[in-house]
mmCIF file of C-alpha atoms in Angstrom:
data_model
loop_
_atom_site.group_PDB
_atom_site.id
_atom_site.type_symbol
_atom_site.label_atom_id
_atom_site.label_comp_id
_atom_site.label_asym_id
_atom_site.label_seq_id
_atom_site.Cartn_x
_atom_site.Cartn_y
_atom_site.Cartn_z
ATOM 1 C CA UNK A 254 0.000 0.000 0.000
ATOM 2 C CA UNK A 255 1.360 3.422 -1.001
ATOM 3 C CA UNK A 256 0.838 7.092 -0.303
ATOM 4 C CA UNK A 257 1.858 9.350 -3.179
ATOM 5 C CA UNK A 258 0.954 12.848 -4.303
ATOM 6 C CA UNK A 259 -1.425 13.430 -1.411
ATOM 7 C CA UNK A 260 -3.406 10.215 -1.365
ATOM 8 C CA UNK A 261 -3.482 6.446 -0.980
ATOM 9 C CA UNK A 262 -2.874 4.308 -4.038
ATOM 10 C CA UNK A 263 -2.280 0.662 -4.846
ATOM 11 C CA UNK A 264 0.397 1.725 -7.373
ATOM 12 C CA UNK A 265 2.258 1.817 -9.611
ATOM 13 C CA UNK A 266 2.998 5.535 -9.454
ATOM 14 C CA UNK A 267 4.797 7.859 -11.894
ATOM 15 C CA UNK A 268 8.285 8.900 -10.875
ATOM 16 C CA UNK A 269 10.574 11.572 -12.304
ATOM 17 C CA UNK A 270 13.830 9.920 -13.339
ATOM 18 C CA UNK A 271 15.614 13.233 -12.677
ATOM 19 C CA UNK A 272 14.624 13.122 -8.994
ATOM 20 C CA UNK A 273 17.734 13.775 -6.883
ATOM 21 C CA UNK A 274 16.758 11.041 -4.466
ATOM 22 C CA UNK A 275 17.162 8.553 -7.301
ATOM 23 C CA UNK A 276 20.230 10.062 -8.980
ATOM 24 C CA UNK A 277 22.172 11.338 -5.933
ATOM 25 C CA UNK A 278 20.598 9.808 -2.829
ATOM 26 C CA UNK A 279 19.521 13.356 -1.921
ATOM 27 C CA UNK A 280 16.814 12.540 0.582
ATOM 28 C CA UNK A 281 15.921 10.931 3.878
ATOM 29 C CA UNK A 282 13.549 8.281 5.171
ATOM 30 C CA UNK A 283 11.932 7.068 8.365
ATOM 31 C CA UNK A 284 10.481 3.724 9.438
ATOM 32 C CA UNK A 285 7.778 3.661 12.098
ATOM 33 C CA UNK A 286 5.599 0.959 13.630
ATOM 34 C CA UNK A 287 1.845 1.228 13.244
ATOM 35 C CA UNK A 288 -0.121 -0.645 15.885
ATOM 36 C CA UNK A 289 -3.864 -1.120 15.530
ATOM 37 C CA UNK A 290 -4.085 1.726 13.049
ATOM 38 C CA UNK A 291 -1.962 4.259 14.936
ATOM 39 C CA UNK A 292 1.682 5.246 14.520
ATOM 40 C CA UNK A 293 3.728 4.406 17.610
ATOM 41 C CA UNK A 294 5.813 7.384 18.816
ATOM 42 C CA UNK A 295 4.336 9.426 15.959
ATOM 43 C CA UNK A 296 5.451 12.861 17.186
ATOM 44 C CA UNK A 297 9.065 11.740 17.553
ATOM 45 C CA UNK A 298 9.133 10.226 14.059
ATOM 46 C CA UNK A 299 7.651 13.326 12.465
ATOM 47 C CA UNK A 300 10.020 15.633 14.329
ATOM 48 C CA UNK A 301 13.086 13.615 13.335
ATOM 49 C CA UNK A 302 12.084 13.477 9.683
ATOM 50 C CA UNK A 303 11.286 17.198 9.578
ATOM 51 C CA UNK A 304 14.593 17.950 11.273
ATOM 52 C CA UNK A 305 16.479 15.798 8.784
ATOM 53 C CA UNK A 306 15.081 17.654 5.776
ATOM 54 C CA UNK A 307 15.923 20.964 7.450
ATOM 55 C CA UNK A 308 19.503 19.766 7.921
ATOM 56 C CA UNK A 309 19.676 18.997 4.199
ATOM 57 C CA UNK A 310 18.432 22.504 3.439
ATOM 58 C CA UNK A 311 14.823 22.072 2.353
ATOM 59 C CA UNK A 312 11.533 22.142 4.196
ATOM 60 C CA UNK A 313 8.556 19.798 4.289
ATOM 61 C CA UNK A 314 5.485 20.741 6.302
ATOM 62 C CA UNK A 315 5.092 18.301 9.216
ATOM 63 C CA UNK A 316 1.406 18.085 8.354
ATOM 64 C CA UNK A 317 2.266 16.367 5.057
ATOM 65 C CA UNK A 318 4.235 13.719 6.929
ATOM 66 C CA UNK A 319 1.462 13.214 9.482
ATOM 67 C CA UNK A 320 -1.195 12.865 6.770
ATOM 68 C CA UNK A 321 0.786 10.172 4.950
ATOM 69 C CA UNK A 322 1.687 8.196 8.074
ATOM 70 C CA UNK A 323 -1.815 8.289 9.526
ATOM 71 C CA UNK A 324 -3.602 7.394 6.292
ATOM 72 C CA UNK A 325 -1.354 4.375 5.774
ATOM 73 C CA UNK A 326 -1.548 3.297 9.427
ATOM 74 C CA UNK A 327 -5.344 3.444 9.432
ATOM 75 C CA UNK A 328 -5.669 1.593 6.127
ATOM 76 C CA UNK A 329 -3.125 -1.073 7.093
ATOM 77 C CA UNK A 330 -4.713 -1.448 10.514
ATOM 78 C CA UNK A 331 -7.931 -2.722 8.983
ATOM 79 C CA UNK A 332 -6.107 -5.869 7.844
ATOM 80 C CA UNK A 333 -3.027 -6.146 10.060
ATOM 81 C CA UNK A 334 -2.537 -5.316 13.761
ATOM 82 C CA UNK A 335 1.110 -4.355 13.131
ATOM 83 C CA UNK A 336 2.577 -2.617 10.088
ATOM 84 C CA UNK A 337 5.795 -0.894 9.071
ATOM 85 C CA UNK A 338 5.311 2.635 7.727
ATOM 86 C CA UNK A 339 8.245 3.826 5.635
ATOM 87 C CA UNK A 340 8.180 7.518 4.721
ATOM 88 C CA UNK A 341 10.634 8.838 2.123
ATOM 89 C CA UNK A 342 11.314 12.468 1.244
ATOM 90 C CA UNK A 343 13.616 13.648 -1.532
ATOM 91 C CA UNK A 344 14.683 17.134 -2.533
ATOM 92 C CA UNK A 345 12.851 16.555 -5.808
ATOM 93 C CA UNK A 346 14.106 17.088 -9.328
ATOM 94 C CA UNK A 347 16.913 19.390 -10.339
ATOM 95 C CA UNK A 348 19.338 20.229 -13.103
ATOM 96 C CA UNK A 349 22.291 17.990 -13.875
ATOM 97 C CA UNK A 350 25.150 18.310 -11.387
ATOM 98 C CA UNK A 351 25.557 18.367 -7.624
ATOM 99 C CA UNK A 352 24.325 21.859 -6.796
ATOM 100 C CA UNK A 353 20.811 21.779 -5.313
ATOM 101 C CA UNK A 354 18.061 23.669 -7.122
ATOM 102 C CA UNK A 355 17.450 27.190 -5.832
ATOM 103 C CA UNK A 356 13.784 26.392 -5.184
ATOM 104 C CA UNK A 357 13.494 22.686 -4.335
ATOM 105 C CA UNK A 358 10.163 20.941 -4.695
ATOM 106 C CA UNK A 359 10.374 18.031 -2.256
ATOM 107 C CA UNK A 360 8.663 14.755 -3.090
ATOM 108 C CA UNK A 361 7.102 12.661 -0.329
ATOM 109 C CA UNK A 362 5.874 9.127 -0.613
ATOM 110 C CA UNK A 363 5.266 6.379 1.912
ATOM 111 C CA UNK A 364 4.415 2.699 2.060
ATOM 112 C CA UNK A 365 2.907 0.248 4.531
ATOM 113 C CA UNK A 366 3.834 -3.416 4.936
ATOM 114 C CA UNK A 367 2.564 -5.964 7.486
ATOM 115 C CA UNK A 368 4.873 -6.885 10.370
ATOM 116 C CA UNK A 369 4.738 -10.253 12.081
ATOM 117 C CA UNK A 370 4.334 -10.237 15.875
ATOM 118 C CA UNK A 371 7.405 -12.461 16.251
ATOM 119 C CA UNK A 372 9.750 -9.659 15.128
ATOM 120 C CA UNK A 373 9.592 -7.646 18.342
ATOM 121 C CA UNK A 374 12.127 -8.728 20.987
ATOM 122 C CA UNK A 375 13.526 -11.547 18.827
ATOM 123 C CA UNK A 376 17.242 -12.183 19.594
ATOM 124 C CA UNK A 377 20.012 -11.249 17.162
ATOM 125 C CA UNK A 378 23.565 -12.281 16.361
ATOM 126 C CA UNK A 379 26.042 -9.618 15.194
ATOM 127 C CA UNK A 380 28.954 -9.806 12.785
ATOM 128 C CA UNK A 381 31.663 -7.127 13.244
ATOM 129 C CA UNK A 382 32.276 -5.553 9.849
ATOM 130 C CA UNK A 383 35.404 -3.781 8.670
ATOM 131 C CA UNK A 384 33.207 -1.186 6.941
ATOM 132 C CA UNK A 385 33.335 1.888 9.158
ATOM 133 C CA UNK A 386 30.763 4.505 10.108
ATOM 134 C CA UNK A 387 32.111 7.954 9.277
ATOM 135 C CA UNK A 388 31.398 9.973 12.400
ATOM 136 C CA UNK A 389 32.840 13.084 10.702
ATOM 137 C CA UNK A 390 30.108 13.090 8.019
ATOM 138 C CA UNK A 391 27.168 15.479 8.449
ATOM 139 C CA UNK A 392 24.995 12.620 7.161
ATOM 140 C CA UNK A 393 26.053 10.237 9.954
ATOM 141 C CA UNK A 394 23.152 11.260 12.175
ATOM 142 C CA UNK A 395 20.544 11.147 9.392
ATOM 143 C CA UNK A 396 18.663 8.279 7.750
ATOM 144 C CA UNK A 397 19.682 9.277 4.244
ATOM 145 C CA UNK A 398 18.963 7.332 1.062
ATOM 146 C CA UNK A 399 22.661 6.442 0.724
ATOM 147 C CA UNK A 400 22.566 3.074 2.543
ATOM 148 C CA UNK A 401 24.990 1.064 0.445
ATOM 149 C CA UNK A 402 27.496 0.504 3.285
ATOM 150 C CA UNK A 403 24.723 -1.066 5.357
ATOM 151 C CA UNK A 404 23.511 -3.151 2.415
ATOM 152 C CA UNK A 405 26.957 -4.598 1.760
ATOM 153 C CA UNK A 406 27.655 -5.195 5.456
ATOM 154 C CA UNK A 407 24.282 -6.932 5.851
ATOM 155 C CA UNK A 408 25.018 -9.224 2.917
ATOM 156 C CA UNK A 409 28.403 -10.170 4.366
ATOM 157 C CA UNK A 410 26.879 -10.782 7.811
ATOM 158 C CA UNK A 411 24.242 -13.121 6.396
ATOM 159 C CA UNK A 412 26.849 -14.956 4.321
ATOM 160 C CA UNK A 413 28.852 -15.513 7.517
ATOM 161 C CA UNK A 414 25.799 -16.904 9.321
ATOM 162 C CA UNK A 415 24.814 -13.835 11.380
ATOM 163 C CA UNK A 416 21.657 -11.745 11.519
ATOM 164 C CA UNK A 417 23.108 -8.227 11.460
ATOM 165 C CA UNK A 418 26.322 -6.275 10.974
ATOM 166 C CA UNK A 419 28.053 -4.436 13.813
ATOM 167 C CA UNK A 420 29.721 -1.152 12.838
ATOM 168 C CA UNK A 421 32.636 0.684 14.391
ATOM 169 C CA UNK A 422 33.558 4.233 13.453
ATOM 170 C CA UNK A 423 36.806 5.545 11.956
ATOM 171 C CA UNK A 424 38.377 5.793 15.444
ATOM 172 C CA UNK A 425 37.570 2.161 16.241
ATOM 173 C CA UNK A 426 34.776 2.916 18.710
ATOM 174 C CA UNK A 427 31.644 0.765 18.510
ATOM 175 C CA UNK A 428 28.905 2.697 16.709
ATOM 176 C CA UNK A 429 25.760 0.722 15.921
ATOM 177 C CA UNK A 430 24.184 -2.280 14.267
ATOM 178 C CA UNK A 431 23.163 -2.213 10.641
ATOM 179 C CA UNK A 432 19.535 -1.370 11.415
ATOM 180 C CA UNK A 433 19.562 -0.062 14.950
ATOM 181 C CA UNK A 434 21.257 1.451 17.951
ATOM 182 C CA UNK A 435 23.396 -0.655 20.260
ATOM 183 C CA UNK A 436 23.304 -0.870 24.063
ATOM 184 C CA UNK A 437 25.554 -2.898 26.368
ATOM 185 C CA UNK A 438 25.722 -3.567 30.087
ATOM 186 C CA UNK A 439 29.317 -2.762 31.016
ATOM 187 C CA UNK A 440 30.450 -2.633 34.656
ATOM 188 C CA UNK A 441 26.810 -2.716 35.833
ATOM 189 C CA UNK A 442 25.942 0.332 33.706
ATOM 190 C CA UNK A 443 23.719 0.430 30.632
ATOM 191 C CA UNK A 444 25.919 2.119 28.045
ATOM 192 C CA UNK A 445 25.218 3.314 24.501
ATOM 193 C CA UNK A 446 27.553 5.192 22.133
ATOM 194 C CA UNK A 447 27.059 8.976 22.036
ATOM 195 C CA UNK A 448 25.635 10.569 18.900
ATOM 196 C CA UNK A 449 29.060 12.060 18.217
ATOM 197 C CA UNK A 450 30.348 8.539 17.475
ATOM 198 C CA UNK A 451 28.369 8.515 14.230
ATOM 199 C CA UNK A 452 25.119 6.919 15.363
ATOM 200 C CA UNK A 453 21.544 7.798 14.503
ATOM 201 C CA UNK A 454 19.341 9.488 17.110
ATOM 202 C CA UNK A 455 17.029 6.484 17.222
ATOM 203 C CA UNK A 456 13.461 6.863 18.452
ATOM 204 C CA UNK A 457 13.814 3.676 20.543
ATOM 205 C CA UNK A 458 17.267 4.786 21.676
ATOM 206 C CA UNK A 459 15.702 7.813 23.337
ATOM 207 C CA UNK A 460 12.880 5.704 24.770
ATOM 208 C CA UNK A 461 15.285 3.181 26.275
ATOM 209 C CA UNK A 462 17.396 5.901 27.880
ATOM 210 C CA UNK A 463 14.301 7.434 29.489
ATOM 211 C CA UNK A 464 12.774 4.136 30.575
ATOM 212 C CA UNK A 465 16.039 2.764 31.946
ATOM 213 C CA UNK A 466 16.463 5.824 34.175
ATOM 214 C CA UNK A 467 12.860 5.525 35.335
ATOM 215 C CA UNK A 468 13.483 1.874 36.210
ATOM 216 C CA UNK A 469 16.469 2.883 38.321
ATOM 217 C CA UNK A 470 19.177 1.528 36.032
ATOM 218 C CA UNK A 471 22.576 3.236 35.828
ATOM 219 C CA UNK A 472 22.816 4.758 32.330
ATOM 220 C CA UNK A 473 25.640 6.395 30.376
ATOM 221 C CA UNK A 474 26.262 7.651 26.843
ATOM 222 C CA UNK A 475 29.952 7.024 26.246
ATOM 223 C CA UNK A 476 32.358 5.530 23.753
ATOM 224 C CA UNK A 477 33.664 1.972 24.040
ATOM 225 C CA UNK A 478 35.664 -0.311 21.782
ATOM 226 C CA UNK A 479 34.971 -3.816 20.555
ATOM 227 C CA UNK A 480 37.083 -5.432 23.272
ATOM 228 C CA UNK A 481 34.998 -3.722 25.954
ATOM 229 C CA UNK A 482 31.798 -4.784 24.208
ATOM 230 C CA UNK A 483 32.920 -8.420 24.064
ATOM 231 C CA UNK A 484 33.425 -8.333 27.847
ATOM 232 C CA UNK A 485 29.946 -6.893 28.470
ATOM 233 C CA UNK A 486 27.379 -8.662 30.630
ATOM 234 C CA UNK A 487 24.704 -8.240 27.952
ATOM 235 C CA UNK A 488 23.951 -6.323 24.773
ATOM 236 C CA UNK A 489 20.922 -5.469 22.689
ATOM 237 C CA UNK A 490 19.860 -3.600 19.549
ATOM 238 C CA UNK A 491 16.922 -1.210 19.338
ATOM 239 C CA UNK A 492 14.832 0.056 16.446
ATOM 240 C CA UNK A 493 11.238 1.051 15.842
ATOM 241 C CA UNK A 494 10.106 -2.344 14.521
ATOM 242 C CA UNK A 495 12.146 -4.755 16.640
ATOM 243 C CA UNK A 496 11.768 -2.822 19.862
ATOM 244 C CA UNK A 497 14.565 -4.340 21.932
ATOM 245 C CA UNK A 498 16.439 -7.279 20.379
ATOM 246 C CA UNK A 499 18.758 -9.114 22.807
ATOM 247 C CA UNK A 500 22.137 -9.990 21.306
ATOM 248 C CA UNK A 501 23.107 -13.637 21.757
ATOM 249 C CA UNK A 502 26.434 -13.550 19.916
ATOM 250 C CA UNK A 503 28.962 -11.059 18.551
ATOM 251 C CA UNK A 504 31.329 -12.941 16.302
ATOM 252 C CA UNK A 505 32.452 -15.991 18.275
ATOM 253 C CA UNK A 506 31.519 -14.505 21.670
ATOM 254 C CA UNK A 507 28.214 -15.717 23.129
ATOM 255 C CA UNK A 508 25.988 -13.606 25.381
ATOM 256 C CA UNK A 509 23.181 -14.562 27.751
ATOM 257 C CA UNK A 510 21.480 -11.231 27.076
ATOM 258 C CA UNK A 511 17.846 -12.439 27.055
ATOM 259 C CA UNK A 512 18.103 -13.482 30.711
ATOM 260 C CA UNK A 513 19.980 -10.423 32.013
ATOM 261 C CA UNK A 514 17.911 -8.524 34.636
ATOM 262 C CA UNK A 515 18.317 -5.140 32.908
ATOM 263 C CA UNK A 516 17.194 -6.607 29.593
ATOM 264 C CA UNK A 517 14.206 -8.450 31.046
ATOM 265 C CA UNK A 518 13.098 -5.324 32.927
ATOM 266 C CA UNK A 519 13.222 -3.188 29.794
ATOM 267 C CA UNK A 520 11.465 -5.826 27.677
ATOM 268 C CA UNK A 521 8.673 -6.034 30.250
ATOM 269 C CA UNK A 522 8.353 -2.240 30.249
ATOM 270 C CA UNK A 523 8.110 -2.122 26.432
ATOM 271 C CA UNK A 524 6.000 -5.241 25.889
ATOM 272 C CA UNK A 525 2.614 -3.548 25.664
ATOM 273 C CA UNK A 526 3.874 -0.981 23.140
ATOM 274 C CA UNK A 527 4.684 -3.732 20.619
ATOM 275 C CA UNK A 528 1.828 -6.120 21.356
ATOM 276 C CA UNK A 529 -0.468 -6.878 18.356
#
């Protein structure tokens, strides 16, 4: 199911082959969970997507994003209790070359796909990749359309028998998983890399930080390397569809993350949010 040009459609839809999102990756996207016809953490998703376009130098009215997300969530909710809503915004078409058009005309489209209830909280294994996150890039904190590093790392991880890739940045600090933020319990503290290490400001990342503090857990945003991560008591990955995914292995190192008290407390606190 698609939203394009202000309304729902079954597709296909016309698309300008000069669109900069297609030719240059000049755009951003967001993936949100719809539960029973409503977008979970809607305000946070809309704010992040609006902020991302502003960072790229063009504006999209938040109301356009809300209309697309809500229409798709409501339509999908009539057939599926859980759905993934992907919203994509490009700068639109422009002349040949890198320079953005003086008056961009952003294009917004979105899609909805059913999500199985088994996805939330399912455990993951991670494969450390030698592809590095570039924490010096202004795009490091945005979900841009240039995702080829993640695509290649994901393919290599699957070929090696793992579920996801684990990225470090150019300084060797642990950054994130291929499709989510990373948390680890190190020295009895729940630690996640700071945004300055080249990670996305995940919606679930912010939720976990807030909920962990409310539950009385020690929390810190700080850098750590792979050796420190491999010595951690537990680790997990967060994103808007998986919720909290306990990590059971990183390379050859096994983790008992699903049974760790901090992980079980957070899963229990989030369970209702992701229930069908």
